[in-house]
Short mmCIF file of C-alpha atoms and ligand atoms in Angstrom, two decimals:
data_model
loop_
_atom_site.label_atom_id
_atom_site.label_comp_id
_atom_site.label_asym_id
_atom_site.label_seq_id
_atom_site.Cartn_x
_atom_site.Cartn_y
_atom_site.Cartn_z
CA MET A 275 16.58 19.38 7.38
CA PHE A 276 18.07 17.44 4.52
CA ALA A 277 21.22 16.30 6.33
CA ALA A 278 19.93 12.78 5.91
CA LEU A 279 20.10 13.08 2.14
CA ASP A 280 23.90 13.39 2.34
CA ARG A 281 24.10 9.95 3.84
CA LEU A 282 22.18 8.16 1.12
CA PRO A 283 23.94 5.42 -0.79
CA ALA A 284 24.64 5.70 -4.49
CA LEU A 285 23.25 9.20 -4.68
CA GLY A 286 25.79 10.36 -7.16
CA PRO A 287 25.47 8.86 -10.62
CA VAL A 288 28.19 6.54 -11.81
CA THR A 289 30.11 8.45 -14.46
CA GLY A 290 28.84 7.81 -17.95
CA GLU A 291 25.68 5.99 -16.83
CA PRO A 292 22.24 7.35 -17.55
CA THR A 293 20.58 9.10 -14.62
CA PHE A 294 17.19 10.34 -13.57
CA SER A 295 16.10 13.19 -11.34
CA VAL A 296 13.98 13.22 -8.21
CA TYR A 297 12.04 16.39 -7.44
CA ASN A 298 10.16 17.82 -4.49
CA PRO A 299 6.53 17.97 -5.65
CA SER A 300 5.81 20.94 -3.35
CA THR A 301 8.54 23.21 -4.65
CA GLY A 302 9.75 21.61 -7.86
CA ALA A 303 13.29 21.66 -6.41
CA LEU A 304 15.71 19.01 -7.62
CA LEU A 305 16.50 16.64 -4.74
CA ALA A 306 18.83 14.10 -6.31
CA GLU A 307 20.20 12.60 -9.50
CA LEU A 308 20.18 8.82 -9.33
CA PRO A 309 21.71 6.20 -11.58
CA ASP A 310 19.11 4.73 -13.90
CA MET A 311 20.07 1.14 -13.35
CA GLY A 312 17.97 -0.72 -15.90
CA VAL A 313 18.05 -4.34 -16.99
CA ALA A 314 21.75 -5.19 -16.59
CA HIS A 315 21.81 -4.04 -12.96
CA THR A 316 18.55 -5.80 -12.26
CA ARG A 317 19.93 -9.05 -13.62
CA ALA A 318 23.10 -8.66 -11.55
CA ALA A 319 20.98 -7.93 -8.45
CA ILE A 320 18.86 -11.05 -9.06
CA GLU A 321 21.99 -13.18 -9.38
CA LYS A 322 23.43 -11.70 -6.19
CA ALA A 323 20.20 -12.39 -4.37
CA HIS A 324 20.13 -15.92 -5.68
CA ALA A 325 23.70 -16.54 -4.53
CA ALA A 326 22.91 -15.20 -1.04
CA GLN A 327 19.51 -16.79 -0.52
CA ALA A 328 20.39 -20.33 0.57
CA GLU A 329 22.76 -19.12 3.27
CA TRP A 330 20.20 -16.60 4.56
CA ALA A 331 17.55 -19.32 4.65
CA ALA A 332 19.95 -21.66 6.47
CA LEU A 333 20.38 -19.23 9.39
CA THR A 334 18.27 -19.92 12.42
CA ALA A 335 15.02 -18.01 12.55
CA ARG A 336 16.44 -16.27 15.64
CA ASP A 337 19.45 -15.02 13.69
CA ARG A 338 17.28 -13.64 10.87
CA SER A 339 15.04 -12.11 13.50
CA ASP A 340 18.02 -10.38 15.16
CA VAL A 341 18.96 -8.59 11.93
CA LEU A 342 15.37 -7.47 11.39
CA TRP A 343 15.26 -6.19 14.98
CA ARG A 344 18.43 -4.18 14.45
CA TRP A 345 16.99 -2.69 11.27
CA HIS A 346 13.77 -1.88 13.12
CA GLN A 347 15.72 -0.10 15.86
CA LEU A 348 17.80 1.88 13.37
CA ILE A 349 14.67 3.03 11.56
CA VAL A 350 13.09 4.09 14.85
CA ASN A 351 16.25 6.00 15.78
CA HIS A 352 16.30 7.77 12.40
CA THR A 353 12.60 8.53 12.21
CA ASP A 354 13.07 12.29 11.87
CA ASP A 355 15.58 12.02 9.02
CA LEU A 356 13.58 9.41 7.16
CA ALA A 357 10.38 11.42 7.56
CA ALA A 358 12.11 14.54 6.22
CA ILE A 359 13.29 12.66 3.14
CA LEU A 360 9.80 11.22 2.66
CA THR A 361 8.09 14.60 2.89
CA ALA A 362 10.66 16.13 0.55
CA GLU A 363 10.19 13.57 -2.22
CA MET A 364 6.51 12.77 -1.81
CA GLY A 365 4.98 15.92 -0.30
CA LYS A 366 2.91 14.48 2.54
CA PRO A 367 2.72 16.48 5.79
CA LEU A 368 5.68 15.81 8.06
CA ALA A 369 3.47 14.43 10.85
CA GLU A 370 2.03 11.87 8.41
CA ALA A 371 5.54 11.06 7.19
CA LYS A 372 6.65 10.36 10.78
CA SER A 373 3.63 8.19 11.32
CA GLU A 374 4.43 6.31 8.10
CA VAL A 375 8.02 5.69 9.22
CA SER A 376 6.70 4.36 12.54
CA HIS A 377 4.34 2.11 10.62
CA ALA A 378 7.28 0.88 8.51
CA ALA A 379 9.25 0.15 11.68
CA ALA A 380 6.25 -1.69 13.11
CA TYR A 381 6.27 -4.13 10.17
CA LEU A 382 9.94 -4.87 10.80
CA GLN A 383 9.24 -5.45 14.47
CA TRP A 384 6.26 -7.67 13.71
CA TYR A 385 8.18 -9.86 11.26
CA ALA A 386 11.27 -9.95 13.47
CA GLU A 387 8.92 -11.59 15.99
CA GLU A 388 7.04 -13.65 13.43
CA ALA A 389 10.27 -15.09 11.97
CA ASN A 390 10.37 -17.28 15.07
CA ARG A 391 6.86 -18.60 14.52
CA ILE A 392 7.18 -20.66 11.36
CA TYR A 393 5.44 -23.93 12.03
CA GLY A 394 4.98 -27.15 10.10
CA GLU A 395 2.42 -29.84 10.67
CA THR A 396 2.17 -33.58 11.30
CA ILE A 397 -0.69 -35.56 9.85
CA SER A 398 -2.19 -38.82 11.12
CA ALA A 399 -1.30 -41.23 8.36
CA PRO A 400 -3.99 -43.54 6.95
CA SER A 401 -1.64 -46.57 7.31
CA THR A 402 0.55 -47.66 10.23
CA ASP A 403 3.78 -47.98 8.22
CA ARG A 404 3.89 -44.30 7.20
CA ARG A 405 4.53 -40.94 8.78
CA MET A 406 3.29 -37.79 7.08
CA LEU A 407 4.32 -34.23 7.75
CA VAL A 408 4.49 -30.76 6.25
CA ILE A 409 7.48 -28.43 6.43
CA LYS A 410 7.62 -24.77 5.38
CA GLN A 411 10.49 -23.39 3.33
CA PRO A 412 11.21 -19.94 1.89
CA ILE A 413 9.98 -19.46 -1.63
CA GLY A 414 13.34 -18.14 -2.91
CA VAL A 415 14.29 -14.81 -4.49
CA VAL A 416 11.46 -12.26 -4.47
CA GLY A 417 11.23 -9.31 -6.86
CA THR A 418 9.36 -6.38 -5.31
CA ILE A 419 8.02 -3.19 -6.87
CA THR A 420 6.63 -0.41 -4.69
CA PRO A 421 4.53 2.71 -5.35
CA TRP A 422 5.10 6.38 -4.51
CA ASN A 423 2.20 6.98 -2.09
CA PHE A 424 3.70 5.14 0.90
CA PRO A 425 7.37 4.96 -0.09
CA ALA A 426 8.62 3.83 3.34
CA SER A 427 5.89 1.61 4.73
CA MET A 428 5.38 -0.27 1.43
CA VAL A 429 9.07 -1.18 1.40
CA ALA A 430 8.90 -2.54 4.94
CA ARG A 431 5.53 -4.23 4.48
CA LYS A 432 6.70 -6.10 1.41
CA ILE A 433 10.19 -7.12 2.27
CA SER A 434 10.07 -7.79 6.02
CA PRO A 435 7.89 -10.95 5.75
CA ALA A 436 9.98 -12.18 2.82
CA LEU A 437 13.20 -11.68 4.79
CA ALA A 438 11.73 -13.27 7.91
CA ALA A 439 10.76 -16.32 5.86
CA GLY A 440 14.33 -16.66 4.55
CA CYS A 441 13.91 -15.13 1.08
CA ALA A 442 16.40 -12.74 -0.53
CA ILE A 443 14.90 -9.73 -2.29
CA VAL A 444 15.39 -7.26 -5.12
CA LEU A 445 13.41 -4.04 -4.72
CA LYS A 446 12.57 -1.38 -7.27
CA PRO A 447 11.03 1.65 -5.59
CA ALA A 448 8.80 4.10 -7.48
CA GLU A 449 10.75 6.53 -9.62
CA GLN A 450 9.09 9.55 -7.95
CA THR A 451 10.10 8.47 -4.42
CA PRO A 452 13.26 6.32 -4.37
CA LEU A 453 15.16 8.29 -1.72
CA VAL A 454 13.56 7.06 1.46
CA ALA A 455 13.96 3.48 0.19
CA GLY A 456 17.65 4.25 -0.40
CA ALA A 457 18.00 5.60 3.14
CA MET A 458 16.24 2.55 4.59
CA PHE A 459 18.58 0.26 2.66
CA ALA A 460 21.58 2.20 3.97
CA LEU A 461 20.31 1.47 7.48
CA ALA A 462 19.76 -2.18 6.54
CA GLU A 463 23.43 -2.39 5.66
CA VAL A 464 24.30 -1.14 9.13
CA ALA A 465 21.86 -3.67 10.61
CA GLY A 466 24.01 -6.39 9.11
CA PHE A 467 22.13 -8.21 6.37
CA PRO A 468 24.59 -10.54 4.65
CA ASP A 469 25.79 -9.27 1.29
CA GLY A 470 23.27 -9.94 -1.49
CA VAL A 471 20.24 -10.61 0.73
CA ILE A 472 18.66 -7.25 0.00
CA ASN A 473 19.23 -5.41 -3.26
CA LEU A 474 17.96 -2.06 -4.45
CA VAL A 475 17.50 -1.12 -8.10
CA TYR A 476 16.87 2.54 -8.93
CA ALA A 477 15.13 3.05 -12.25
CA SER A 478 13.45 5.93 -14.05
CA GLU A 479 10.49 3.74 -15.03
CA GLY A 480 9.16 0.30 -14.23
CA ALA A 481 8.66 -1.57 -17.47
CA ASP A 482 12.15 -2.94 -18.24
CA VAL A 483 13.03 -3.80 -14.67
CA GLY A 484 9.57 -5.32 -14.19
CA LEU A 485 9.93 -7.51 -17.26
CA GLU A 486 13.35 -8.73 -16.14
CA LEU A 487 12.05 -9.58 -12.66
CA CYS A 488 9.04 -11.40 -14.10
CA THR A 489 10.97 -13.42 -16.66
CA HIS A 490 14.24 -14.22 -14.86
CA PRO A 491 13.99 -17.85 -13.75
CA MET A 492 15.90 -17.20 -10.51
CA VAL A 493 13.05 -14.98 -9.27
CA ARG A 494 10.40 -17.17 -7.68
CA LYS A 495 7.84 -14.57 -6.72
CA ILE A 496 6.83 -11.03 -7.64
CA SER A 497 5.33 -8.77 -5.02
CA PHE A 498 3.80 -5.61 -6.45
CA THR A 499 1.80 -2.69 -5.14
CA GLY A 500 0.46 -0.23 -7.70
CA SER A 501 -2.16 0.17 -10.37
CA THR A 502 -4.47 -2.64 -11.47
CA GLU A 503 -3.34 -2.05 -15.05
CA VAL A 504 0.32 -2.76 -14.25
CA GLY A 505 -0.72 -5.64 -11.99
CA ARG A 506 -2.49 -7.31 -14.92
CA LEU A 507 0.60 -6.83 -17.08
CA LEU A 508 2.88 -8.39 -14.46
CA MET A 509 0.53 -11.34 -14.18
CA ARG A 510 0.75 -11.90 -17.93
CA GLN A 511 4.53 -11.58 -17.83
CA CYS A 512 4.75 -14.13 -15.01
CA SER A 513 2.48 -16.65 -16.67
CA ASP A 514 5.08 -18.42 -18.83
CA GLN A 515 6.97 -19.51 -15.73
CA VAL A 516 3.86 -19.85 -13.57
CA LYS A 517 5.62 -17.45 -11.24
CA LYS A 518 3.86 -16.68 -7.99
CA LEU A 519 2.49 -13.20 -7.47
CA ALA A 520 1.39 -11.02 -4.60
CA LEU A 521 -0.59 -8.04 -5.89
CA GLU A 522 -1.95 -5.04 -4.01
CA LEU A 523 -3.84 -3.07 -6.64
CA GLY A 524 -6.45 -0.36 -6.95
CA GLY A 525 -9.62 0.11 -4.96
CA ASN A 526 -12.89 2.02 -5.11
CA ALA A 527 -13.80 2.02 -1.44
CA PRO A 528 -17.39 2.65 -0.41
CA PHE A 529 -17.94 4.48 2.89
CA ILE A 530 -21.52 3.93 4.03
CA VAL A 531 -23.26 5.82 6.82
CA PHE A 532 -26.57 4.34 7.94
CA ASP A 533 -29.32 6.27 9.74
CA ASP A 534 -28.47 4.64 13.09
CA ALA A 535 -24.80 5.69 12.99
CA ASP A 536 -23.03 8.05 15.36
CA ILE A 537 -22.74 10.96 12.91
CA ASP A 538 -19.88 12.80 14.60
CA ALA A 539 -17.84 9.60 14.65
CA ALA A 540 -18.74 8.98 11.00
CA VAL A 541 -17.58 12.48 10.05
CA ASP A 542 -14.26 11.89 11.86
CA GLY A 543 -13.86 8.54 10.13
CA ALA A 544 -14.68 9.99 6.72
CA ILE A 545 -12.08 12.75 7.15
CA GLN A 546 -9.47 10.10 7.90
CA ALA A 547 -10.54 7.61 5.27
CA LYS A 548 -10.84 10.26 2.57
CA PHE A 549 -8.15 12.84 3.26
CA ARG A 550 -5.25 10.91 4.80
CA ASN A 551 -2.30 11.24 2.41
CA GLY A 552 -4.40 13.75 0.45
CA GLY A 553 -6.71 10.94 -0.65
CA GLN A 554 -3.81 9.20 -2.38
CA THR A 555 -4.21 5.75 -0.88
CA CYS A 556 -5.68 2.58 -2.34
CA VAL A 557 -7.98 2.31 0.69
CA SER A 558 -9.21 5.92 0.45
CA ALA A 559 -12.97 6.28 0.72
CA ASN A 560 -13.98 6.95 -2.87
CA ARG A 561 -17.78 6.86 -2.65
CA LEU A 562 -19.52 8.21 0.45
CA TYR A 563 -23.03 6.68 0.62
CA ILE A 564 -25.13 8.52 3.22
CA GLN A 565 -28.64 7.36 4.18
CA SER A 566 -31.45 9.89 3.75
CA GLY A 567 -32.22 10.35 7.47
CA VAL A 568 -28.72 11.64 8.22
CA HIS A 569 -27.59 12.86 4.80
CA ASP A 570 -28.00 16.59 5.33
CA GLU A 571 -26.55 16.58 8.85
CA PHE A 572 -23.57 14.50 7.73
CA ALA A 573 -22.94 16.64 4.63
CA GLU A 574 -23.08 19.87 6.61
CA LYS A 575 -20.73 18.70 9.36
CA PHE A 576 -18.36 17.04 6.90
CA VAL A 577 -18.09 20.11 4.65
CA GLU A 578 -17.40 22.25 7.73
CA ARG A 579 -14.49 19.97 8.68
CA VAL A 580 -13.15 19.80 5.13
CA ARG A 581 -13.06 23.60 4.89
CA GLN A 582 -10.68 23.60 7.86
CA LEU A 583 -8.10 21.31 6.24
CA SER A 584 -5.12 23.43 5.32
CA VAL A 585 -3.18 22.69 2.14
CA GLY A 586 0.48 23.45 1.61
CA ASP A 587 4.09 22.36 1.79
CA GLY A 588 4.31 19.28 4.01
CA PHE A 589 7.07 20.91 6.05
CA ASP A 590 4.82 23.82 7.11
CA PRO A 591 3.31 23.27 10.55
CA GLY A 592 -0.43 22.65 10.61
CA VAL A 593 -0.64 21.52 6.99
CA ALA A 594 -3.07 18.61 6.60
CA ILE A 595 -2.81 18.07 2.85
CA GLY A 596 0.30 18.30 0.71
CA PRO A 597 0.57 18.52 -3.06
CA LEU A 598 -0.65 15.87 -5.45
CA ILE A 599 2.17 13.75 -6.76
CA ASP A 600 2.08 15.20 -10.29
CA THR A 601 0.00 17.06 -12.87
CA ARG A 602 -1.50 13.81 -14.19
CA ALA A 603 -3.13 13.30 -10.78
CA LEU A 604 -4.40 16.87 -10.86
CA ALA A 605 -5.92 16.39 -14.31
CA LYS A 606 -7.80 13.28 -13.12
CA ILE A 607 -9.47 15.13 -10.25
CA GLU A 608 -10.42 17.99 -12.54
CA ALA A 609 -11.89 15.56 -15.07
CA HIS A 610 -13.92 13.81 -12.34
CA ILE A 611 -15.30 17.12 -11.10
CA ALA A 612 -16.17 18.34 -14.62
CA ASP A 613 -17.95 15.06 -15.40
CA ALA A 614 -19.91 15.19 -12.13
CA LEU A 615 -21.00 18.79 -12.64
CA GLU A 616 -22.11 18.07 -16.17
CA LYS A 617 -24.31 15.21 -14.90
CA GLY A 618 -25.95 17.16 -12.06
CA GLY A 619 -23.44 17.07 -9.18
CA THR A 620 -23.02 20.04 -6.80
CA ILE A 621 -19.76 21.46 -5.41
CA ARG A 622 -20.07 22.10 -1.67
CA CYS A 623 -16.48 23.26 -1.13
CA GLY A 624 -13.14 23.36 -2.94
CA GLY A 625 -13.20 22.40 -6.60
CA GLU A 626 -10.08 24.16 -7.81
CA ARG A 627 -6.29 24.36 -7.76
CA ILE A 628 -4.81 26.42 -4.95
CA VAL A 629 -2.17 28.07 -7.12
CA ALA A 630 -2.20 28.02 -10.88
CA ASP A 631 1.22 26.44 -11.41
CA GLY A 632 1.50 23.93 -8.54
CA THR A 633 -0.11 20.56 -7.86
CA PHE A 634 -1.99 21.74 -4.77
CA PHE A 635 -5.72 21.10 -4.99
CA ALA A 636 -8.34 22.39 -2.57
CA PRO A 637 -10.06 19.59 -0.62
CA THR A 638 -13.38 19.21 -2.36
CA VAL A 639 -16.80 17.85 -1.48
CA LEU A 640 -19.41 17.04 -4.12
CA THR A 641 -23.02 16.10 -3.37
CA ASP A 642 -25.85 14.85 -5.63
CA ILE A 643 -23.50 12.22 -7.01
CA THR A 644 -24.94 9.24 -8.87
CA SER A 645 -23.43 5.90 -9.77
CA THR A 646 -23.13 6.79 -13.46
CA MET A 647 -20.58 9.51 -12.77
CA ARG A 648 -16.84 8.83 -13.24
CA VAL A 649 -16.15 9.88 -9.67
CA ALA A 650 -18.27 6.96 -8.45
CA GLN A 651 -16.79 4.43 -10.85
CA GLU A 652 -13.06 5.19 -10.84
CA GLU A 653 -10.54 5.63 -8.07
CA THR A 654 -9.98 9.42 -7.86
CA PHE A 655 -6.77 9.21 -5.80
CA GLY A 656 -6.97 12.77 -4.56
CA PRO A 657 -8.68 15.10 -2.07
CA LEU A 658 -12.15 14.81 -3.59
CA ALA A 659 -15.08 13.40 -1.60
CA ALA A 660 -18.17 12.34 -3.53
CA ILE A 661 -21.41 12.01 -1.53
CA ILE A 662 -24.19 9.76 -2.77
CA HIS A 663 -27.61 9.84 -1.12
CA PHE A 664 -29.33 6.48 -0.49
CA GLU A 665 -32.59 5.19 0.98
CA ASP A 666 -32.48 1.42 1.08
CA ALA A 667 -29.91 -0.66 3.02
CA GLU A 668 -29.99 -3.66 0.68
CA GLN A 669 -29.71 -1.46 -2.40
CA VAL A 670 -26.65 0.35 -1.01
CA VAL A 671 -24.79 -2.91 -0.45
CA ARG A 672 -25.56 -3.96 -4.03
CA GLU A 673 -24.26 -0.63 -5.32
CA ALA A 674 -21.19 -0.77 -3.08
CA ASN A 675 -20.35 -4.20 -4.50
CA ASP A 676 -20.97 -3.15 -8.10
CA THR A 677 -17.31 -2.65 -9.00
CA ILE A 678 -14.40 -4.72 -10.29
CA TYR A 679 -12.50 -3.78 -7.13
CA GLY A 680 -12.66 -5.36 -3.69
CA LEU A 681 -10.00 -3.85 -1.44
CA ALA A 682 -11.46 -1.81 1.44
CA ALA A 683 -14.96 -0.80 2.49
CA TYR A 684 -16.17 1.16 5.51
CA PHE A 685 -19.52 1.55 7.18
CA TYR A 686 -21.01 3.22 10.22
CA ALA A 687 -24.04 1.72 11.98
CA SER A 688 -25.01 0.75 15.52
CA ASN A 689 -27.68 -1.94 15.10
CA LEU A 690 -25.84 -5.20 15.79
CA LYS A 691 -27.82 -7.25 13.33
CA ARG A 692 -27.16 -4.71 10.58
CA VAL A 693 -23.45 -4.56 11.47
CA TRP A 694 -23.08 -8.31 10.96
CA ARG A 695 -25.24 -8.54 7.85
CA VAL A 696 -23.50 -5.66 6.08
CA ALA A 697 -20.00 -6.77 7.13
CA GLU A 698 -20.67 -10.21 5.66
CA ALA A 699 -22.35 -8.92 2.50
CA LEU A 700 -19.65 -6.45 1.43
CA GLU A 701 -17.40 -8.09 -1.16
CA TYR A 702 -14.13 -6.64 0.08
CA GLY A 703 -10.91 -7.97 1.58
CA MET A 704 -11.11 -5.47 4.44
CA VAL A 705 -14.08 -3.82 6.11
CA GLY A 706 -13.80 -0.97 8.60
CA ILE A 707 -16.80 -0.92 10.94
CA ASN A 708 -17.27 2.37 12.78
CA THR A 709 -13.68 3.30 11.97
CA GLY A 710 -12.01 5.10 9.09
CA ARG A 711 -8.61 3.60 9.58
CA MET A 712 -7.67 -0.05 9.73
CA SER A 713 -4.10 -0.58 8.44
CA SER A 714 -1.95 -2.42 10.93
CA GLU A 715 1.05 -4.71 10.86
CA ALA A 716 -1.04 -7.15 12.94
CA ALA A 717 -3.78 -7.46 10.31
CA PRO A 718 -3.96 -9.09 6.86
CA PHE A 719 -4.06 -6.23 4.33
CA GLY A 720 -5.27 -7.13 0.86
CA GLY A 721 -8.08 -7.29 -1.61
CA ILE A 722 -10.34 -9.62 -3.52
CA LYS A 723 -11.66 -9.39 -7.11
CA GLN A 724 -9.36 -7.19 -9.23
CA SER A 725 -7.83 -5.49 -6.19
CA GLY A 726 -5.23 -8.16 -5.73
CA ILE A 727 -3.88 -11.49 -4.64
CA GLY A 728 -2.38 -12.34 -1.26
CA ARG A 729 -2.16 -10.55 2.07
CA GLU A 730 0.46 -8.35 3.73
CA GLY A 731 0.85 -8.05 7.48
CA SER A 732 -0.07 -10.55 10.22
CA ARG A 733 0.93 -14.21 10.22
CA HIS A 734 -0.78 -14.57 6.84
CA GLY A 735 1.76 -12.19 5.31
CA LEU A 736 4.56 -14.55 6.31
CA GLU A 737 2.77 -17.57 4.84
CA ASP A 738 2.80 -15.80 1.46
CA TYR A 739 6.59 -16.23 1.33
CA LEU A 740 6.68 -19.85 2.44
CA GLU A 741 6.24 -22.95 0.32
CA MET A 742 4.60 -25.99 1.82
CA LYS A 743 6.45 -29.27 1.38
CA TYR A 744 4.78 -32.57 2.20
CA LEU A 745 7.11 -35.30 3.45
CA CYS A 746 5.94 -38.88 3.40
CA MET A 747 8.12 -41.43 5.22
CA GLY A 748 7.38 -45.03 4.38
CA GLY A 749 8.62 -48.43 5.64
CA ILE A 750 8.23 -47.58 9.32
P1 LIG B 225 0.94 4.91 -10.51
O1 LIG B 225 0.19 5.16 -11.78
O2 LIG B 225 0.21 5.24 -9.29
O3 LIG B 225 2.33 5.49 -10.49
P2 LIG B 225 1.98 2.35 -11.26
O4 LIG B 225 1.33 1.03 -11.16
O5 LIG B 225 2.25 2.90 -12.62
O6 LIG B 225 1.09 3.33 -10.41
O7 LIG B 225 3.37 2.35 -10.45
C1 LIG B 225 3.63 1.60 -9.30
C2 LIG B 225 5.01 1.00 -9.41
O8 LIG B 225 5.03 0.18 -10.57
C3 LIG B 225 6.15 2.00 -9.60
O9 LIG B 225 7.29 1.52 -8.93
C4 LIG B 225 6.38 1.96 -11.10
O10 LIG B 225 7.70 2.29 -11.49
C5 LIG B 225 6.11 0.52 -11.40
N1 LIG B 225 5.74 0.24 -12.79
C6 LIG B 225 5.10 1.05 -13.67
N2 LIG B 225 4.93 0.43 -14.86
C7 LIG B 225 5.48 -0.82 -14.73
C8 LIG B 225 5.65 -1.94 -15.59
N3 LIG B 225 5.21 -1.92 -16.84
N4 LIG B 225 6.25 -3.04 -15.10
C9 LIG B 225 6.70 -3.07 -13.83
N5 LIG B 225 6.59 -2.05 -12.98
C10 LIG B 225 5.98 -0.93 -13.40
#
């Protein structure tokens, strides 16, 4: 099962260098010791990327596309190995890991295609002796930092548009889940990226590497996915150089079910939007608002489905929910439940750890939740669904928008007028209408308000790595 681990690059520490350990969150088993590369390696990686960037950008779009295609194909061919590594280091069920690897490959495919679709513009000049046009050029070296919850697809989603645009990259994966990134980079080497175009930095924590990426003048853009708190810090660190930033940060997604919704479809959607990846996604439904006419029916059917979700080691067949990433995550869920119960919430199922010493938590449903409870205000990031009863459609939209976040929202309704009005009124970067799942390489993923800056996926994702240059030709 772990044959793929033997083929990882740089798995053994360089003698004398500091190292850090990667563990399987399901079993606690040690998976690998990696070199803790730190600032000096990061600086060297930035310089290598800088040296390689101009030549990479000077290739034809078709040539860059060909390398991305080869990488895509290699990832597809190694899906089983990559998924096994992912499940081992992150814990998610193997079927979800395979689907994540396919999603990662899909980004590479999309941007291999999109590399060929970089267009400029000509403008009708206001005088006859001038010609005016716009060309697009790669932004330069991009520093990227990825989180542990989607350790394969985040890597692909961030770096494939940058590479397609002609940027060179330095990537620091999350310290909990660096192995699948390492395996993907090993495949990238086989795909034939020129030396220095893609660079991986393993590190036991983010702060030093992050500061170096933000303050090194050769890095022109930072692309980060993670907590809002770290996103704010990176923004501050980038401000002295007015460095560009792409940020995908936290969310607090509302999931609204109106009286005219198809309840069975809404229950299906809520299971997906809440429990995919054990609720550890930034687009996870965090607040389930259910209108009074369908509240009891929805709650009953939903709880029934949640009871059937089996929790365990991601390698065990039939497991729907793996472990939480660490004990800090566990403590947050427990704190949210305790706070809710103290303020009048009711546990309908779950509510406790599965085994005393692991990080497995029973999928939990709470009802009688109000907006003053922590569970309604903060991103839980775990298998805890909080149901809030509502009466009035306008009021629910106001409550849904009453947050600093603006990443994803979902709602179920059938009345066409309501569908349009609510979709337009929700202050979110993405709105799922009668669906609990909307991530796709073809769509612009990203948030407004304090959920982020920029978009990943689609043609808009490519634009984020291109600078616009206006050329004005006179004397014609
Ligand atoms: P989480 O709390 O879910 O782990 P973080 O935002 O802390 O979310 O982590 C996401 C990514 O950011 C990881 O790769 C982590 O190493 C990195 N990171 C954490 N702190 C910093 C920091 N101060 N500067 C740069 N990167 C950081």
